Amino acid sequence: MESEMTAPLVIFDLDGTLIDTAQDLVTSLNHTIAAADLAPVSYQDLTHLVGQGARVMIRRAFELRGHCIGEQEVEPLLERFLAHYKREMPGASKPYPGLLEALDRISGAGMTAAVCTNKLEELALPLIEKLGLADRFSVVTGGDTFPVRKPDARHILGTVERADGDLRQTVMIGDSVNDILAARNAGIPSIAVTFGYSDVPVAELQPDHVIETFDDLTIDLIQGLIQARLQANTAVE
């Protein structure tokens, strides 16, 4: 009865799923690594660089240029990145086409939306606010909200708890292996978007469903995935 009374929860990743942040990430990253006289990275490099937060993105950029740096070297570079990114926010970042209409459908159907991102809270929250999306989500959890982050299932579990959701009524939407694995580890269905920053075709990550635009994110799809997972879990029990 509890699962029937709890509103379905739709959890979104942020970068490459809700918001196209590529141009601003590349610009701020190039500003950061310029301090070490490294050649700039390009948009084509982005799929290899993003997904694990700003610290890892900086390390990967250095590795891409044949350099390895320690934790003590990362911290001042991280501060440089954060200062530039926050100063320019929201920059060129914008919601993907059809997102607002999809969020309208979700709320109109009595469902709840949330964000679960590996982006630091101090970057994710103001970005969402400055784009006028803050009231669209019941909760936003970042890469530093909990001691763990995606693909650890506890990042999703913590998001569900903060949203007063029911894991049995939850779907995860994302663009990368971290999102799909986190959903799988949490035992919930996943939807992958093709327009994000994955370094492989998202279908190869074996999500439960793939959408090419937010026009494809229908209420029937969400409800169908939740029902199918409930039935599969019941059959196993």
Short mmCIF file of C-alpha atoms in Angstrom, two decimals:
data_model
loop_
_atom_site.label_atom_id
_atom_site.label_comp_id
_atom_site.label_asym_id
_atom_site.label_seq_id
_atom_site.Cartn_x
_atom_site.Cartn_y
_atom_site.Cartn_z
CA MET A 1 0.00 0.00 0.00
CA GLU A 2 2.88 2.36 0.84
CA SER A 3 4.37 2.10 -2.67
CA GLU A 4 0.95 2.80 -4.20
CA MET A 5 0.55 5.99 -2.15
CA THR A 6 4.06 7.34 -2.70
CA ALA A 7 4.52 9.59 -5.72
CA PRO A 8 6.92 8.21 -8.31
CA LEU A 9 10.33 9.90 -8.17
CA VAL A 10 12.26 10.79 -11.34
CA ILE A 11 15.94 11.46 -10.62
CA PHE A 12 18.03 13.33 -13.20
CA ASP A 13 21.76 13.68 -13.67
CA LEU A 14 22.80 17.30 -14.33
CA ASP A 15 25.66 17.85 -16.81
CA GLY A 16 24.87 16.27 -20.17
CA THR A 17 21.37 15.27 -19.07
CA LEU A 18 19.42 18.25 -17.78
CA ILE A 19 21.81 20.99 -18.84
CA ASP A 20 24.23 21.35 -21.74
CA THR A 21 27.24 22.68 -19.82
CA ALA A 22 29.96 21.59 -22.25
CA GLN A 23 31.10 25.00 -23.45
CA ASP A 24 31.42 26.43 -19.95
CA LEU A 25 33.18 23.37 -18.55
CA VAL A 26 35.74 23.45 -21.36
CA THR A 27 36.26 27.21 -20.99
CA SER A 28 36.81 27.04 -17.23
CA LEU A 29 39.01 23.96 -17.51
CA ASN A 30 41.20 25.61 -20.12
CA HIS A 31 41.46 28.70 -17.91
CA THR A 32 42.60 26.39 -15.12
CA ILE A 33 45.24 24.37 -16.96
CA ALA A 34 46.61 27.49 -18.64
CA ALA A 35 48.21 28.21 -15.25
CA ALA A 36 50.47 25.22 -15.93
CA ASP A 37 51.08 26.22 -19.57
CA LEU A 38 49.15 23.21 -20.84
CA ALA A 39 47.56 23.22 -24.29
CA PRO A 40 43.77 23.69 -24.14
CA VAL A 41 41.38 20.76 -24.32
CA SER A 42 38.52 20.60 -26.80
CA TYR A 43 34.87 19.62 -26.73
CA GLN A 44 35.90 16.28 -28.23
CA ASP A 45 37.95 15.61 -25.10
CA LEU A 46 35.03 16.31 -22.78
CA THR A 47 33.49 12.85 -22.71
CA HIS A 48 36.76 11.48 -21.33
CA LEU A 49 37.14 14.26 -18.78
CA VAL A 50 33.75 14.69 -17.10
CA GLY A 51 31.67 12.51 -14.81
CA GLN A 52 33.67 12.28 -11.59
CA GLY A 53 33.72 15.89 -10.46
CA ALA A 54 36.04 18.85 -10.94
CA ARG A 55 39.09 17.38 -9.20
CA VAL A 56 39.12 14.31 -11.41
CA MET A 57 38.43 16.44 -14.49
CA ILE A 58 41.53 18.52 -13.76
CA ARG A 59 43.67 15.43 -13.19
CA ARG A 60 42.44 13.86 -16.41
CA ALA A 61 43.20 17.04 -18.34
CA PHE A 62 46.78 16.93 -17.07
CA GLU A 63 47.05 13.23 -17.94
CA LEU A 64 45.71 14.00 -21.40
CA ARG A 65 48.65 16.37 -21.81
CA GLY A 66 51.15 13.82 -20.48
CA HIS A 67 51.44 15.16 -16.92
CA CYS A 68 50.55 13.67 -13.54
CA ILE A 69 49.82 15.86 -10.52
CA GLY A 70 49.43 15.13 -6.83
CA GLU A 71 46.62 16.10 -4.49
CA GLN A 72 48.47 19.15 -3.17
CA GLU A 73 48.87 20.45 -6.73
CA VAL A 74 45.20 19.83 -7.54
CA GLU A 75 43.78 21.99 -4.75
CA PRO A 76 44.95 25.44 -5.99
CA LEU A 77 43.92 24.45 -9.51
CA LEU A 78 40.52 23.43 -8.21
CA GLU A 79 40.12 26.83 -6.56
CA ARG A 80 41.06 28.49 -9.85
CA PHE A 81 38.49 26.38 -11.70
CA LEU A 82 35.73 27.01 -9.15
CA ALA A 83 36.31 30.76 -9.10
CA HIS A 84 36.18 31.04 -12.90
CA TYR A 85 33.21 28.71 -13.33
CA LYS A 86 31.13 30.42 -10.63
CA ARG A 87 32.04 33.90 -11.87
CA GLU A 88 30.85 33.12 -15.41
CA MET A 89 27.77 31.10 -14.41
CA PRO A 90 25.42 30.37 -16.10
CA GLY A 91 27.44 31.37 -19.17
CA ALA A 92 26.34 29.46 -22.25
CA SER A 93 24.82 26.59 -20.24
CA LYS A 94 21.17 25.91 -20.99
CA PRO A 95 18.52 23.22 -20.56
CA TYR A 96 18.30 20.67 -23.33
CA PRO A 97 15.39 21.08 -25.76
CA GLY A 98 12.13 19.70 -24.43
CA LEU A 99 13.27 19.56 -20.81
CA LEU A 100 10.81 22.10 -19.44
CA GLU A 101 7.90 20.40 -21.14
CA ALA A 102 9.06 17.03 -19.76
CA LEU A 103 9.24 18.47 -16.25
CA ASP A 104 5.74 19.88 -16.73
CA ARG A 105 4.49 16.42 -17.66
CA ILE A 106 6.18 14.88 -14.62
CA SER A 107 4.74 17.38 -12.15
CA GLY A 108 1.37 17.33 -13.89
CA ALA A 109 1.19 13.56 -13.37
CA GLY A 110 1.83 13.99 -9.65
CA MET A 111 5.40 12.75 -9.87
CA THR A 112 8.40 14.30 -8.11
CA ALA A 113 11.68 15.30 -9.79
CA ALA A 114 15.12 15.40 -8.17
CA VAL A 115 18.75 15.87 -9.21
CA CYS A 116 21.62 13.51 -8.36
CA THR A 117 24.92 14.78 -9.79
CA ASN A 118 28.62 14.26 -9.16
CA LYS A 119 29.06 18.01 -9.60
CA LEU A 120 29.93 19.80 -6.36
CA GLU A 121 26.94 21.32 -4.56
CA GLU A 122 28.49 24.80 -4.71
CA LEU A 123 28.40 24.54 -8.51
CA ALA A 124 25.21 22.55 -9.05
CA LEU A 125 22.87 24.54 -6.82
CA PRO A 126 23.62 28.06 -8.14
CA LEU A 127 23.60 26.80 -11.74
CA ILE A 128 20.12 25.35 -11.30
CA GLU A 129 18.97 28.51 -9.53
CA LYS A 130 20.37 30.90 -12.15
CA LEU A 131 18.67 28.93 -14.90
CA GLY A 132 15.34 29.31 -13.09
CA LEU A 133 14.95 25.60 -12.41
CA ALA A 134 15.26 25.46 -8.62
CA ASP A 135 11.52 25.13 -8.00
CA ARG A 136 11.33 22.19 -10.41
CA PHE A 137 13.19 19.80 -8.11
CA SER A 138 12.37 18.64 -4.59
CA VAL A 139 16.03 18.01 -3.80
CA VAL A 140 19.46 18.37 -5.40
CA THR A 141 22.35 16.20 -4.20
CA GLY A 142 25.90 16.74 -5.39
CA GLY A 143 29.18 14.88 -5.44
CA ASP A 144 30.00 16.16 -1.96
CA THR A 145 26.54 15.83 -0.36
CA PHE A 146 27.34 12.36 0.96
CA PRO A 147 30.61 10.51 1.66
CA VAL A 148 29.98 8.61 -1.61
CA ARG A 149 28.86 9.52 -5.12
CA LYS A 150 27.69 7.78 -8.28
CA PRO A 151 28.13 4.99 -9.27
CA ASP A 152 27.79 4.13 -5.58
CA ALA A 153 24.15 3.20 -4.96
CA ARG A 154 24.15 5.17 -1.71
CA HIS A 155 24.19 8.44 -3.66
CA ILE A 156 20.83 7.49 -5.15
CA LEU A 157 19.55 6.04 -1.87
CA GLY A 158 20.38 9.28 -0.07
CA THR A 159 18.66 11.31 -2.79
CA VAL A 160 15.52 9.18 -2.53
CA GLU A 161 15.50 9.57 1.25
CA ARG A 162 15.88 13.35 1.08
CA ALA A 163 13.07 13.54 -1.48
CA ASP A 164 10.80 11.44 0.77
CA GLY A 165 10.57 8.97 -2.09
CA ASP A 166 10.18 5.23 -2.37
CA LEU A 167 13.02 3.37 -4.06
CA ARG A 168 10.46 1.00 -5.60
CA GLN A 169 8.87 3.98 -7.36
CA THR A 170 12.07 5.60 -8.61
CA VAL A 171 13.68 5.98 -12.04
CA MET A 172 17.15 7.36 -12.84
CA ILE A 173 17.84 9.39 -16.00
CA GLY A 174 21.40 10.09 -17.10
CA ASP A 175 23.95 10.20 -19.88
CA SER A 176 26.94 8.26 -18.54
CA VAL A 177 28.14 4.96 -17.16
CA ASN A 178 28.06 6.42 -13.63
CA ASP A 179 24.33 7.05 -13.90
CA ILE A 180 23.48 3.65 -15.35
CA LEU A 181 25.68 1.79 -12.86
CA ALA A 182 24.33 3.78 -9.92
CA ALA A 183 20.78 2.89 -10.93
CA ARG A 184 21.71 -0.75 -11.40
CA ASN A 185 23.48 -0.85 -8.04
CA ALA A 186 20.43 0.71 -6.38
CA GLY A 187 18.08 -1.75 -8.08
CA ILE A 188 16.06 0.85 -9.98
CA PRO A 189 15.35 1.23 -13.73
CA SER A 190 17.45 3.62 -15.77
CA ILE A 191 16.84 5.79 -18.81
CA ALA A 192 19.84 6.94 -20.85
CA VAL A 193 19.88 10.04 -23.05
CA THR A 194 21.85 9.99 -26.29
CA PHE A 195 22.69 13.70 -26.35
CA GLY A 196 25.02 13.82 -23.34
CA TYR A 197 28.72 13.31 -22.72
CA SER A 198 29.16 9.54 -22.71
CA ASP A 199 32.39 8.33 -24.30
CA VAL A 200 30.58 5.27 -25.68
CA PRO A 201 27.12 4.90 -27.26
CA VAL A 202 24.77 4.83 -24.27
CA ALA A 203 22.97 1.73 -25.52
CA GLU A 204 26.20 -0.19 -24.84
CA LEU A 205 25.81 0.66 -21.15
CA GLN A 206 22.62 -1.45 -21.12
CA PRO A 207 20.16 0.97 -19.55
CA ASP A 208 16.55 -0.13 -19.31
CA HIS A 209 15.58 2.40 -21.98
CA VAL A 210 17.21 4.95 -24.28
CA ILE A 211 15.67 8.27 -25.35
CA GLU A 212 16.95 10.59 -28.06
CA THR A 213 15.07 13.71 -26.93
CA PHE A 214 13.03 14.75 -23.92
CA ASP A 215 9.95 14.47 -26.12
CA ASP A 216 10.43 10.73 -25.66
CA LEU A 217 10.23 11.00 -21.86
CA THR A 218 6.56 10.21 -21.45
CA ILE A 219 4.59 9.39 -18.33
CA ASP A 220 3.70 6.01 -19.82
CA LEU A 221 7.40 5.23 -20.21
CA ILE A 222 8.21 6.13 -16.61
CA GLN A 223 5.24 4.25 -15.19
CA GLY A 224 5.96 1.26 -17.42
CA LEU A 225 9.56 0.96 -16.24
CA ILE A 226 8.55 1.20 -12.60
CA GLN A 227 5.81 -1.39 -13.03
CA ALA A 228 8.09 -3.75 -14.92
CA ARG A 229 10.71 -3.55 -12.16
CA LEU A 230 8.08 -4.13 -9.46
CA GLN A 231 6.82 -7.20 -11.29
CA ALA A 232 10.33 -8.53 -11.81
CA ASN A 233 11.16 -8.09 -8.13
CA THR A 234 7.90 -9.79 -7.12
CA ALA A 235 8.68 -12.73 -9.40
CA VAL A 236 12.11 -13.15 -7.78
CA GLU A 237 10.61 -13.04 -4.31
#
